[in-house]
Amino acid sequence: NAGVTQTPKFRVLKTGQSMTLLCAQDMNHEYMYWYRQDPGMGLRLIHYSVGEGTTAKGEVPDGYNVSRLKKQNFLLGLESAAPSQTSVYFCASEAASGGLPYEQYFGPGTRLTVT
Amino acid sequence: AQRVTQPEKLLSVFKGAPVELKCNYSYSGSPELFWYVQYSRQRLQLLLRHISRESIKGFTADLNKGETSFHLKKPFAQEEDSAMYYCAQVSETSGSRLTFGEGTQLTVNP
């Protein structure tokens, strides 16, 4: 099992460009999350999904959109990138049942720089 | 707003010394608390949860409701404990699941 994978690993964007980050999990987990990690601010939840076809806003959703068309994939989109979106982005998944509650499995991260 | 606070961004100890990573929470009821860890070049992963009352890799964490704290402790630190540690709490608001603290970077020196 690959667990949680993220594509790409690194990306540099110019201000105003758009991009999509892909998260995939092969554990049949219901819940999926997108976080951003910034120095001194910890992990902050951007958006999350509790099942295929559902999404919800987290703590810092502005400037981002998400989609969960398939259970195994969770996409994070930046429509018009800004320097404030320079960060490391982590995807995570969690089983709704059958596993330990609140045990999230994380991907390796995507380092995004917006110039 | 609900907060999880880790007052130390950086913590450095020598091998064999005791270590305590501080975590304070703001939940008003009975919280569910966790410690997650990220070793160098590895993924963030669950270390322990308070409800299990377990010791993982020699680490323990005790919930102190009076002080609203959930400090992570280890009596004798090892070099392989060097990592970023995050305290997390189940969110009181619907759905967002976990609220993470700012993280503490622990360095254990030889």
GROMACS .gro file of C-alpha atoms in nm, chain B:
model
  110
  116ALA     CA    1  -1.186   3.049   1.959
  117GLN     CA    2  -1.055   2.707   2.047
  118ARG     CA    3  -0.680   2.700   2.076
  119VAL     CA    4  -0.401   2.456   2.133
  120THR     CA    5  -0.087   2.629   2.253
  121GLN     CA    6   0.268   2.497   2.250
  122PRO     CA    7   0.471   2.775   2.407
  123GLU     CA    8   0.813   2.647   2.301
  124LYS     CA    9   0.895   2.658   1.930
  125LEU     CA   10   1.239   2.510   1.993
  126LEU     CA   11   1.359   2.281   2.269
  127SER     CA   12   1.707   2.144   2.302
  128VAL     CA   13   1.824   1.883   2.556
  129PHE     CA   14   2.116   1.648   2.594
  130LYS     CA   15   2.090   1.273   2.549
  131GLY     CA   16   1.983   1.106   2.870
  132ALA     CA   17   1.823   1.419   3.014
  133PRO     CA   18   1.451   1.439   3.088
  134VAL     CA   19   1.237   1.621   2.837
  135GLU     CA   20   0.895   1.784   2.865
  136LEU     CA   21   0.711   1.936   2.572
  137LYS     CA   22   0.434   2.165   2.688
  138CYS     CA   23   0.082   2.178   2.552
  139ASN     CA   24  -0.215   2.379   2.679
  140TYR     CA   25  -0.567   2.355   2.543
  141SER     CA   26  -0.880   2.566   2.571
  142TYR     CA   27  -1.158   2.306   2.552
  143SER     CA   28  -1.428   2.368   2.807
  144GLY     CA   29  -1.554   2.012   2.845
  145SER     CA   30  -1.378   1.677   2.839
  146PRO     CA   31  -1.115   1.707   2.569
  147GLU     CA   32  -0.966   1.441   2.350
  148LEU     CA   33  -0.599   1.513   2.303
  149PHE     CA   34  -0.320   1.371   2.094
  150TRP     CA   35   0.048   1.407   2.020
  151TYR     CA   36   0.163   1.377   1.660
  152VAL     CA   37   0.531   1.359   1.560
  153GLN     CA   38   0.724   1.429   1.242
  154TYR     CA   39   1.074   1.284   1.224
  155SER     CA   40   1.318   1.421   0.970
  156ARG     CA   41   1.227   1.308   0.618
  157GLN     CA   42   0.928   1.114   0.748
  158ARG     CA   43   0.558   1.181   0.749
  159LEU     CA   44   0.362   1.326   1.033
  160GLN     CA   45   0.223   1.040   1.240
  161LEU     CA   46   0.024   0.980   1.555
  162LEU     CA   47   0.244   0.929   1.861
  163LEU     CA   48  -0.010   0.884   2.137
  164ARG     CA   49  -0.358   0.975   2.254
  165HIS     CA   50  -0.453   1.060   2.610
  166ILE     CA   51  -0.747   0.824   2.625
  167SER     CA   52  -0.522   0.523   2.576
  168ARG     CA   53  -0.303   0.613   2.873
  169GLU     CA   54  -0.019   0.445   2.690
  170SER     CA   55   0.356   0.491   2.673
  171ILE     CA   56   0.499   0.505   2.324
  172LYS     CA   57   0.875   0.509   2.265
  173GLY     CA   58   0.911   0.596   2.633
  174PHE     CA   59   0.687   0.903   2.604
  175THR     CA   60   0.386   0.962   2.825
  176ALA     CA   61   0.137   1.246   2.842
  177ASP     CA   62  -0.096   1.321   3.129
  178LEU     CA   63  -0.412   1.523   3.100
  179ASN     CA   64  -0.438   1.787   3.372
  180LYS     CA   65  -0.783   1.941   3.353
  181GLY     CA   66  -0.711   2.190   3.630
  182GLU     CA   67  -0.422   2.337   3.435
  183THR     CA   68  -0.575   2.254   3.094
  184SER     CA   69  -0.248   2.091   2.997
  185PHE     CA   70  -0.134   1.779   2.817
  186HIS     CA   71   0.243   1.788   2.843
  187LEU     CA   72   0.454   1.520   2.673
  188LYS     CA   73   0.730   1.372   2.886
  189LYS     CA   74   1.018   1.131   2.859
  190PRO     CA   75   1.256   1.060   3.145
  191PHE     CA   76   1.566   0.993   2.932
  192ALA     CA   77   1.579   1.155   2.589
  193GLN     CA   78   1.746   0.979   2.298
  194GLU     CA   79   1.896   1.131   1.985
  195GLU     CA   80   1.633   0.957   1.773
  196ASP     CA   81   1.365   1.157   1.956
  197SER     CA   82   1.471   1.467   1.767
  198ALA     CA   83   1.164   1.570   1.568
  199MET     CA   84   0.881   1.817   1.538
  200TYR     CA   85   0.603   1.746   1.785
  201TYR     CA   86   0.247   1.868   1.750
  202CYS     CA   87  -0.020   1.863   2.016
  203ALA     CA   88  -0.374   1.828   1.881
  204GLN     CA   89  -0.724   1.844   2.018
  205VAL     CA   90  -1.056   1.731   1.881
  206SER     CA   91  -1.234   2.042   1.766
  207GLU     CA   92  -1.547   2.152   1.953
  208THR     CA   93  -1.697   2.284   1.631
  209SER     CA   94  -1.859   2.038   1.399
  210GLY     CA   95  -1.650   1.857   1.148
  211SER     CA   96  -1.304   2.003   1.158
  212ARG     CA   97  -1.187   1.709   1.361
  213LEU     CA   98  -0.846   1.813   1.490
  214THR     CA   99  -0.698   2.146   1.589
  215PHE     CA  100  -0.318   2.141   1.597
  216GLY     CA  101  -0.081   2.348   1.803
  217GLU     CA  102   0.209   2.546   1.660
  218GLY     CA  103   0.457   2.263   1.706
  219THR     CA  104   0.778   2.222   1.906
  220GLN     CA  105   1.104   2.127   1.737
  221LEU     CA  106   1.292   1.901   1.975
  222THR     CA  107   1.664   1.851   1.933
  223VAL     CA  108   1.843   1.592   2.143
  224ASN     CA  109   2.215   1.656   2.143
  225PRO     CA  110   2.473   1.378   2.190
   0.00000   0.00000   0.00000
